[in-house]
Amino acid sequence: MRPLAPTAAGLLALALLAGCGDSEEPATADAPLQVAVAFYPVEEAARRVGGDRVEVTNLTPPGVASHDLELTPTAAAALEEADLVLYLGGGFQRSVERAVGNRAEGSSIDLLGSVDLRTVDDAVPGVVGEVDGTELAGRRDPHVWVDPARYAEMVEAVRDGLIAADPGDADTYRTNAEVFLGALRDLDRTFARELAGCRGRVLVTSHAAFGYLADRYGLRQAPIAGITPNEEPDPRSLAATARYAKANGVTTVFFETLVPRKLADTVAREIGARTDALDPVEGIPQEQLDAGADYASIQRDNLRRLVKGLACTAG
Ligand SMILES: [Zn+2]
């Protein structure tokens, strides 16, 4: 006796049963893409370009400095499970790079791979030893997002990554990206206009986060610490930076809110300069986010402080 062939009705019932088993999860076509991002600037890019088609998890908690991030178990799990991971390679956050390398499936994009990278500046005269960059691949400076024009290139890479991971929503991603890119181009033009006529050209910063911004708008960065804020200079280097700043007529020394300002205060006192804050947008504290702060608002605030600190009159 032959076994009974399954009837069409039976197959349909099986299919329905299988469908019912998945009913707690939304159908794949409608579920937002799960995107894990390395730190704030990438988070904003993914949210603005992805809109409601993505669910974004930032691996760096709000207000935490992003360099040398140690992943929490929760963040590591989010990274592991994400459909797409957007991060910066080249030694910026090694724990993220390691975890990306260990992912079983899903795609990941090193956003530094699509941007033209500058080499870390040589130290100012008299600064002892390698001030920074020695541990980064090819002494490349990772702070691309601080320059609005290069950040726009990053946003384009985010757009392309989302389209590749979710081609069905490509039109949405393109449209959203155009809006954000337009705002960034506008920001770039404003920076260029207002920094065109500054008496001061030397930008003394807490750590070497502003090299791309300085390059783009014709300034020269003199960082007190290295590429990562925790590389503290020795007293001789600090004195050399102060001498260089004084020789170049620096009247404002810029500190950062996410790192201790003690060294900036020391240099400022040494040369009789003022201090002011400059934010490299590496992480935004929760209370600032709640108050509506974002990349553009922080950069416009930076610009106001630069115009004042460098005595710019063109704007
Ligand atoms: Zn930095």
mmCIF file of C-alpha atoms and ligand atoms in Angstrom:
data_model
loop_
_atom_site.group_PDB
_atom_site.id
_atom_site.type_symbol
_atom_site.label_atom_id
_atom_site.label_comp_id
_atom_site.label_asym_id
_atom_site.label_seq_id
_atom_site.Cartn_x
_atom_site.Cartn_y
_atom_site.Cartn_z
ATOM 1 C CA MET A 1 0.000 0.000 0.000
ATOM 2 C CA ARG A 2 1.326 3.437 -0.976
ATOM 3 C CA PRO A 3 1.429 6.142 1.664
ATOM 4 C CA LEU A 4 -1.255 8.742 1.155
ATOM 5 C CA ALA A 5 -0.105 11.791 -0.744
ATOM 6 C CA PRO A 6 -0.713 14.973 1.268
ATOM 7 C CA THR A 7 -3.716 16.849 -0.019
ATOM 8 C CA ALA A 8 -3.611 20.478 -1.094
ATOM 9 C CA ALA A 9 -5.814 21.379 1.877
ATOM 10 C CA GLY A 10 -3.423 19.606 4.210
ATOM 11 C CA LEU A 11 -0.461 21.542 2.860
ATOM 12 C CA LEU A 12 -2.333 24.805 3.249
ATOM 13 C CA ALA A 13 -3.139 23.945 6.862
ATOM 14 C CA LEU A 14 0.539 23.195 7.514
ATOM 15 C CA ALA A 15 1.560 26.502 5.952
ATOM 16 C CA LEU A 16 -0.950 28.404 8.059
ATOM 17 C CA LEU A 17 0.253 26.582 11.158
ATOM 18 C CA ALA A 18 3.853 27.525 10.393
ATOM 19 C CA GLY A 19 2.773 31.130 9.825
ATOM 20 C CA CYS A 20 0.957 31.175 13.163
ATOM 21 C CA GLY A 21 4.110 29.986 14.920
ATOM 22 C CA ASP A 22 5.882 33.192 13.821
ATOM 23 C CA SER A 23 3.039 35.496 14.723
ATOM 24 C CA GLU A 24 4.905 37.137 17.633
ATOM 25 C CA GLU A 25 7.475 38.554 15.250
ATOM 26 C CA PRO A 26 6.475 41.107 12.637
ATOM 27 C CA ALA A 27 6.684 39.985 9.050
ATOM 28 C CA THR A 28 10.191 40.499 7.685
ATOM 29 C CA ALA A 29 9.069 42.956 5.041
ATOM 30 C CA ASP A 30 7.731 45.371 7.680
ATOM 31 C CA ALA A 31 10.266 44.942 10.471
ATOM 32 C CA PRO A 32 12.679 47.848 10.840
ATOM 33 C CA LEU A 33 16.320 47.112 10.090
ATOM 34 C CA GLN A 34 18.315 46.570 13.291
ATOM 35 C CA VAL A 35 21.349 48.856 13.119
ATOM 36 C CA ALA A 36 24.123 49.002 15.729
ATOM 37 C CA VAL A 37 26.281 52.155 15.561
ATOM 38 C CA ALA A 38 29.654 52.904 17.108
ATOM 39 C CA PHE A 39 29.044 56.355 18.614
ATOM 40 C CA TYR A 40 26.951 59.524 18.416
ATOM 41 C CA PRO A 41 27.709 61.000 14.947
ATOM 42 C CA VAL A 42 26.992 57.626 13.348
ATOM 43 C CA GLU A 43 23.835 57.295 15.419
ATOM 44 C CA GLU A 44 22.503 60.615 14.161
ATOM 45 C CA ALA A 45 23.380 59.733 10.561
ATOM 46 C CA ALA A 46 21.617 56.350 10.837
ATOM 47 C CA ARG A 47 18.520 57.842 12.489
ATOM 48 C CA ARG A 48 18.180 60.706 10.010
ATOM 49 C CA VAL A 49 18.761 58.581 6.933
ATOM 50 C CA GLY A 50 16.950 55.508 8.233
ATOM 51 C CA GLY A 51 13.919 57.274 9.692
ATOM 52 C CA ASP A 52 11.274 54.792 10.814
ATOM 53 C CA ARG A 53 12.757 52.039 8.657
ATOM 54 C CA VAL A 54 15.573 51.433 11.179
ATOM 55 C CA GLU A 55 15.954 50.722 14.871
ATOM 56 C CA VAL A 56 19.278 52.167 16.020
ATOM 57 C CA THR A 57 21.339 51.047 19.010
ATOM 58 C CA ASN A 58 24.296 53.232 19.992
ATOM 59 C CA LEU A 59 27.124 51.102 21.426
ATOM 60 C CA THR A 60 28.575 54.140 23.240
ATOM 61 C CA PRO A 61 26.249 55.402 26.022
ATOM 62 C CA PRO A 62 25.273 59.125 25.944
ATOM 63 C CA GLY A 63 27.936 61.405 27.397
ATOM 64 C CA VAL A 64 30.666 58.765 27.368
ATOM 65 C CA ALA A 65 33.876 59.577 25.489
ATOM 66 C CA SER A 66 34.004 57.304 22.477
ATOM 67 C CA HIS A 67 37.738 56.570 22.220
ATOM 68 C CA ASP A 68 38.773 53.099 23.367
ATOM 69 C CA LEU A 69 35.213 52.184 24.290
ATOM 70 C CA GLU A 70 34.833 48.984 26.297
ATOM 71 C CA LEU A 71 31.660 47.243 25.145
ATOM 72 C CA THR A 72 29.190 46.332 27.884
ATOM 73 C CA PRO A 73 27.639 42.840 27.605
ATOM 74 C CA THR A 74 24.363 44.483 26.489
ATOM 75 C CA ALA A 75 26.115 46.479 23.782
ATOM 76 C CA ALA A 76 28.050 43.401 22.660
ATOM 77 C CA ALA A 77 24.764 41.485 22.328
ATOM 78 C CA ALA A 78 23.176 44.319 20.329
ATOM 79 C CA LEU A 79 26.186 44.360 18.014
ATOM 80 C CA GLU A 80 26.035 40.587 17.586
ATOM 81 C CA GLU A 81 22.327 40.576 16.735
ATOM 82 C CA ALA A 82 22.188 43.646 14.482
ATOM 83 C CA ASP A 83 21.409 43.325 10.771
ATOM 84 C CA LEU A 84 23.981 46.026 10.098
ATOM 85 C CA VAL A 85 26.878 47.460 12.144
ATOM 86 C CA LEU A 86 28.213 50.928 11.279
ATOM 87 C CA TYR A 87 31.564 51.662 12.943
ATOM 88 C CA LEU A 88 34.948 53.345 12.560
ATOM 89 C CA GLY A 89 37.992 51.114 12.093
ATOM 90 C CA GLY A 90 41.677 51.987 12.136
ATOM 91 C CA GLY A 91 42.104 51.560 15.903
ATOM 92 C CA PHE A 92 39.483 54.106 17.004
ATOM 93 C CA GLN A 93 37.418 51.614 19.047
ATOM 94 C CA ARG A 94 39.256 48.300 19.122
ATOM 95 C CA SER A 95 36.641 46.441 21.164
ATOM 96 C CA VAL A 96 34.059 47.244 18.473
ATOM 97 C CA GLU A 97 36.415 46.151 15.698
ATOM 98 C CA ARG A 98 37.101 42.860 17.485
ATOM 99 C CA ALA A 99 33.399 42.193 18.023
ATOM 100 C CA VAL A 100 32.650 43.015 14.368
ATOM 101 C CA GLY A 101 35.311 40.481 13.357
ATOM 102 C CA ASN A 102 33.610 37.820 15.480
ATOM 103 C CA ARG A 103 30.104 38.355 14.114
ATOM 104 C CA ALA A 104 28.583 35.184 12.737
ATOM 105 C CA GLU A 105 26.290 36.896 10.215
ATOM 106 C CA GLY A 106 24.906 40.253 9.135
ATOM 107 C CA SER A 107 26.859 42.998 7.438
ATOM 108 C CA SER A 108 29.140 45.655 8.825
ATOM 109 C CA ILE A 109 30.730 48.775 7.372
ATOM 110 C CA ASP A 110 33.890 50.590 8.428
ATOM 111 C CA LEU A 111 32.861 54.176 7.633
ATOM 112 C CA LEU A 112 36.482 55.352 7.526
ATOM 113 C CA GLY A 113 36.863 53.135 4.468
ATOM 114 C CA SER A 114 34.962 55.550 2.251
ATOM 115 C CA VAL A 115 36.485 58.857 3.397
ATOM 116 C CA ASP A 116 39.753 60.442 2.357
ATOM 117 C CA LEU A 117 41.797 60.319 5.598
ATOM 118 C CA ARG A 118 44.407 62.844 6.713
ATOM 119 C CA THR A 119 47.613 61.838 8.466
ATOM 120 C CA VAL A 120 47.994 62.942 12.070
ATOM 121 C CA ASP A 121 49.908 66.241 12.283
ATOM 122 C CA ASP A 122 53.492 66.323 13.433
ATOM 123 C CA ALA A 123 53.757 67.596 16.999
ATOM 124 C CA VAL A 124 54.361 71.308 17.512
ATOM 125 C CA PRO A 125 58.055 72.138 18.024
ATOM 126 C CA GLY A 126 59.400 71.031 21.409
ATOM 127 C CA VAL A 127 56.652 68.532 22.200
ATOM 128 C CA VAL A 128 58.424 65.402 23.359
ATOM 129 C CA GLY A 129 57.983 62.014 21.727
ATOM 130 C CA GLU A 130 55.147 60.864 19.562
ATOM 131 C CA VAL A 131 52.262 62.969 20.697
ATOM 132 C CA ASP A 132 49.678 60.758 19.102
ATOM 133 C CA GLY A 133 48.622 58.462 16.387
ATOM 134 C CA THR A 134 51.276 55.817 16.772
ATOM 135 C CA GLU A 135 48.729 53.150 17.586
ATOM 136 C CA LEU A 136 46.379 54.083 14.782
ATOM 137 C CA ALA A 137 46.634 52.332 11.457
ATOM 138 C CA GLY A 138 48.957 54.352 9.217
ATOM 139 C CA ARG A 139 48.818 57.351 11.627
ATOM 140 C CA ARG A 140 45.434 58.175 10.125
ATOM 141 C CA ASP A 141 43.271 60.655 11.993
ATOM 142 C CA PRO A 142 39.831 59.136 12.745
ATOM 143 C CA HIS A 143 38.035 62.460 13.548
ATOM 144 C CA VAL A 144 36.437 62.845 10.115
ATOM 145 C CA TRP A 145 32.978 63.809 11.434
ATOM 146 C CA VAL A 146 34.239 67.059 13.008
ATOM 147 C CA ASP A 147 34.503 68.568 9.497
ATOM 148 C CA PRO A 148 30.913 68.970 8.199
ATOM 149 C CA ALA A 149 31.955 68.206 4.613
ATOM 150 C CA ARG A 150 33.646 64.952 5.569
ATOM 151 C CA TYR A 151 30.769 64.104 7.860
ATOM 152 C CA ALA A 152 28.568 64.428 4.775
ATOM 153 C CA GLU A 153 30.741 61.773 3.093
ATOM 154 C CA MET A 154 30.144 59.559 6.123
ATOM 155 C CA VAL A 155 26.403 60.154 5.819
ATOM 156 C CA GLU A 156 26.555 59.063 2.168
ATOM 157 C CA ALA A 157 28.321 55.874 3.249
ATOM 158 C CA VAL A 158 25.599 55.277 5.852
ATOM 159 C CA ARG A 159 22.941 55.810 3.168
ATOM 160 C CA ASP A 160 24.648 53.343 0.821
ATOM 161 C CA GLY A 161 25.015 50.814 3.648
ATOM 162 C CA LEU A 162 21.323 51.014 4.518
ATOM 163 C CA ILE A 163 20.348 50.642 0.864
ATOM 164 C CA ALA A 164 22.566 47.576 0.490
ATOM 165 C CA ALA A 165 21.123 45.988 3.641
ATOM 166 C CA ASP A 166 17.502 46.898 2.822
ATOM 167 C CA PRO A 167 17.068 47.616 -0.905
ATOM 168 C CA GLY A 168 13.280 47.687 -0.570
ATOM 169 C CA ASP A 169 13.455 51.019 1.276
ATOM 170 C CA ALA A 170 16.121 52.570 -0.962
ATOM 171 C CA ASP A 171 13.922 55.499 -2.017
ATOM 172 C CA THR A 172 13.206 56.451 1.593
ATOM 173 C CA TYR A 173 16.901 56.324 2.476
ATOM 174 C CA ARG A 174 17.828 58.461 -0.556
ATOM 175 C CA THR A 175 15.181 61.071 0.193
ATOM 176 C CA ASN A 176 16.058 61.281 3.900
ATOM 177 C CA ALA A 177 19.773 61.493 3.116
ATOM 178 C CA GLU A 178 19.279 64.403 0.709
ATOM 179 C CA VAL A 179 17.580 66.444 3.435
ATOM 180 C CA PHE A 180 20.373 65.842 5.948
ATOM 181 C CA LEU A 181 23.138 66.328 3.370
ATOM 182 C CA GLY A 182 21.580 69.654 2.404
ATOM 183 C CA ALA A 183 21.743 70.808 6.030
ATOM 184 C CA LEU A 184 25.390 69.734 6.278
ATOM 185 C CA ARG A 185 26.335 71.581 3.080
ATOM 186 C CA ASP A 186 24.685 74.651 4.527
ATOM 187 C CA LEU A 187 26.658 74.232 7.751
ATOM 188 C CA ASP A 188 29.897 73.872 5.780
ATOM 189 C CA ARG A 189 29.208 77.105 3.860
ATOM 190 C CA THR A 190 28.496 78.942 7.112
ATOM 191 C CA PHE A 191 31.768 77.736 8.654
ATOM 192 C CA ALA A 192 33.726 78.717 5.541
ATOM 193 C CA ARG A 193 32.160 82.180 5.453
ATOM 194 C CA GLU A 194 32.551 82.985 9.136
ATOM 195 C CA LEU A 195 36.083 81.590 9.512
ATOM 196 C CA ALA A 196 37.403 83.357 6.418
ATOM 197 C CA GLY A 197 38.722 86.424 8.218
ATOM 198 C CA CYS A 198 40.152 85.443 11.591
ATOM 199 C CA ARG A 199 43.013 87.217 13.337
ATOM 200 C CA GLY A 200 43.967 83.970 15.085
ATOM 201 C CA ARG A 201 44.862 80.940 12.986
ATOM 202 C CA VAL A 202 46.094 78.551 15.692
ATOM 203 C CA LEU A 203 43.549 76.385 17.408
ATOM 204 C CA VAL A 204 44.721 75.119 20.800
ATOM 205 C CA THR A 205 42.523 72.154 21.689
ATOM 206 C CA SER A 206 42.313 69.600 24.519
ATOM 207 C CA HIS A 207 42.957 66.642 22.242
ATOM 208 C CA ALA A 208 43.671 66.335 18.538
ATOM 209 C CA ALA A 209 40.039 66.074 17.408
ATOM 210 C CA PHE A 210 39.893 69.163 15.185
ATOM 211 C CA GLY A 211 42.508 68.419 12.522
ATOM 212 C CA TYR A 212 40.000 67.931 9.691
ATOM 213 C CA LEU A 213 38.087 71.048 10.692
ATOM 214 C CA ALA A 214 41.315 73.055 10.920
ATOM 215 C CA ASP A 215 42.469 71.794 7.500
ATOM 216 C CA ARG A 216 39.188 72.646 5.842
ATOM 217 C CA TYR A 217 38.940 76.199 7.119
ATOM 218 C CA GLY A 218 42.601 77.188 6.992
ATOM 219 C CA LEU A 219 43.455 76.844 10.680
ATOM 220 C CA ARG A 220 46.343 75.043 12.398
ATOM 221 C CA GLN A 221 45.567 72.772 15.318
ATOM 222 C CA ALA A 222 47.896 72.659 18.350
ATOM 223 C CA PRO A 223 46.506 69.892 20.548
ATOM 224 C CA ILE A 224 47.455 69.637 24.218
ATOM 225 C CA ALA A 225 46.828 65.874 24.339
ATOM 226 C CA GLY A 226 47.029 63.403 21.476
ATOM 227 C CA ILE A 227 44.509 61.762 19.192
ATOM 228 C CA THR A 228 42.899 60.142 22.224
ATOM 229 C CA PRO A 229 42.132 62.466 25.173
ATOM 230 C CA ASN A 230 43.751 60.153 27.713
ATOM 231 C CA GLU A 231 47.247 60.484 26.245
ATOM 232 C CA GLU A 232 48.518 63.147 28.630
ATOM 233 C CA PRO A 233 51.592 65.177 27.709
ATOM 234 C CA ASP A 234 54.523 65.536 30.102
ATOM 235 C CA PRO A 235 55.336 68.996 31.570
ATOM 236 C CA ARG A 236 57.977 69.769 28.905
ATOM 237 C CA SER A 237 55.456 69.125 26.144
ATOM 238 C CA LEU A 238 52.866 71.233 27.906
ATOM 239 C CA ALA A 239 55.369 74.095 28.147
ATOM 240 C CA ALA A 240 56.232 73.698 24.446
ATOM 241 C CA THR A 241 52.559 73.896 23.461
ATOM 242 C CA ALA A 242 52.193 77.020 25.601
ATOM 243 C CA ARG A 243 55.273 78.613 23.936
ATOM 244 C CA TYR A 244 53.907 77.782 20.484
ATOM 245 C CA ALA A 245 50.497 79.225 21.383
ATOM 246 C CA LYS A 246 52.027 82.430 22.737
ATOM 247 C CA ALA A 247 54.284 82.848 19.702
ATOM 248 C CA ASN A 248 51.190 82.552 17.486
ATOM 249 C CA GLY A 249 49.162 85.098 19.410
ATOM 250 C CA VAL A 250 46.636 82.623 20.824
ATOM 251 C CA THR A 251 44.123 84.384 23.077
ATOM 252 C CA THR A 252 41.719 81.491 23.737
ATOM 253 C CA VAL A 253 42.561 77.930 24.743
ATOM 254 C CA PHE A 254 39.763 75.472 24.016
ATOM 255 C CA PHE A 255 38.814 72.714 26.446
ATOM 256 C CA GLU A 256 36.226 69.943 26.092
ATOM 257 C CA THR A 257 33.337 69.099 28.328
ATOM 258 C CA LEU A 258 33.836 65.309 28.216
ATOM 259 C CA VAL A 259 37.473 65.380 29.328
ATOM 260 C CA PRO A 260 39.130 67.100 32.335
ATOM 261 C CA ARG A 261 40.019 70.728 31.549
ATOM 262 C CA LYS A 262 42.960 70.974 33.956
ATOM 263 C CA LEU A 263 45.642 70.998 31.228
ATOM 264 C CA ALA A 264 43.815 73.567 29.114
ATOM 265 C CA ASP A 265 43.577 75.798 32.187
ATOM 266 C CA THR A 266 47.305 75.365 32.809
ATOM 267 C CA VAL A 267 48.246 76.411 29.253
ATOM 268 C CA ALA A 268 45.813 79.343 29.342
ATOM 269 C CA ARG A 269 47.216 80.580 32.651
ATOM 270 C CA GLU A 270 50.755 80.237 31.329
ATOM 271 C CA ILE A 271 50.097 82.539 28.359
ATOM 272 C CA GLY A 272 47.404 84.776 29.836
ATOM 273 C CA ALA A 273 44.672 83.477 27.523
ATOM 274 C CA ARG A 274 40.972 82.886 28.091
ATOM 275 C CA THR A 275 39.425 79.430 27.924
ATOM 276 C CA ASP A 276 36.296 78.339 26.134
ATOM 277 C CA ALA A 277 34.629 75.013 25.355
ATOM 278 C CA LEU A 278 34.789 73.298 21.981
ATOM 279 C CA ASP A 279 32.838 70.100 21.434
ATOM 280 C CA PRO A 280 34.214 67.401 19.086
ATOM 281 C CA VAL A 281 30.756 65.757 19.006
ATOM 282 C CA GLU A 282 32.115 62.427 20.172
ATOM 283 C CA GLY A 283 29.220 61.899 22.566
ATOM 284 C CA ILE A 284 26.323 64.059 23.754
ATOM 285 C CA PRO A 285 25.190 63.843 27.410
ATOM 286 C CA GLN A 286 21.583 62.724 27.862
ATOM 287 C CA GLU A 287 20.379 66.057 29.289
ATOM 288 C CA GLN A 288 21.687 67.866 26.194
ATOM 289 C CA LEU A 289 19.978 65.321 23.935
ATOM 290 C CA ASP A 290 16.755 65.826 25.881
ATOM 291 C CA ALA A 291 17.101 69.578 25.314
ATOM 292 C CA GLY A 292 17.256 68.944 21.555
ATOM 293 C CA ALA A 293 21.012 69.090 20.931
ATOM 294 C CA ASP A 294 22.232 67.455 17.748
ATOM 295 C CA TYR A 295 25.229 67.554 15.416
ATOM 296 C CA ALA A 296 24.297 70.820 13.741
ATOM 297 C CA SER A 297 23.347 72.670 16.927
ATOM 298 C CA ILE A 298 26.621 71.699 18.599
ATOM 299 C CA GLN A 299 28.635 72.664 15.534
ATOM 300 C CA ARG A 300 26.914 76.056 15.308
ATOM 301 C CA ASP A 301 27.742 76.595 18.963
ATOM 302 C CA ASN A 302 31.364 75.608 18.212
ATOM 303 C CA LEU A 303 31.411 78.110 15.362
ATOM 304 C CA ARG A 304 30.224 80.956 17.610
ATOM 305 C CA ARG A 305 33.010 80.156 20.071
ATOM 306 C CA LEU A 306 35.623 79.891 17.296
ATOM 307 C CA VAL A 307 34.570 83.239 15.812
ATOM 308 C CA LYS A 308 34.976 84.827 19.240
ATOM 309 C CA GLY A 309 38.141 82.983 20.286
ATOM 310 C CA LEU A 310 39.962 83.523 16.974
ATOM 311 C CA ALA A 311 38.673 87.093 16.492
ATOM 312 C CA CYS A 312 37.003 86.448 13.130
ATOM 313 C CA THR A 313 35.285 89.380 11.472
ATOM 314 C CA ALA A 314 34.223 88.106 8.034
ATOM 315 C CA GLY A 315 30.873 86.654 9.110
HETATM 316 ZN ZN ZN B 1 38.785 62.235 19.756
#
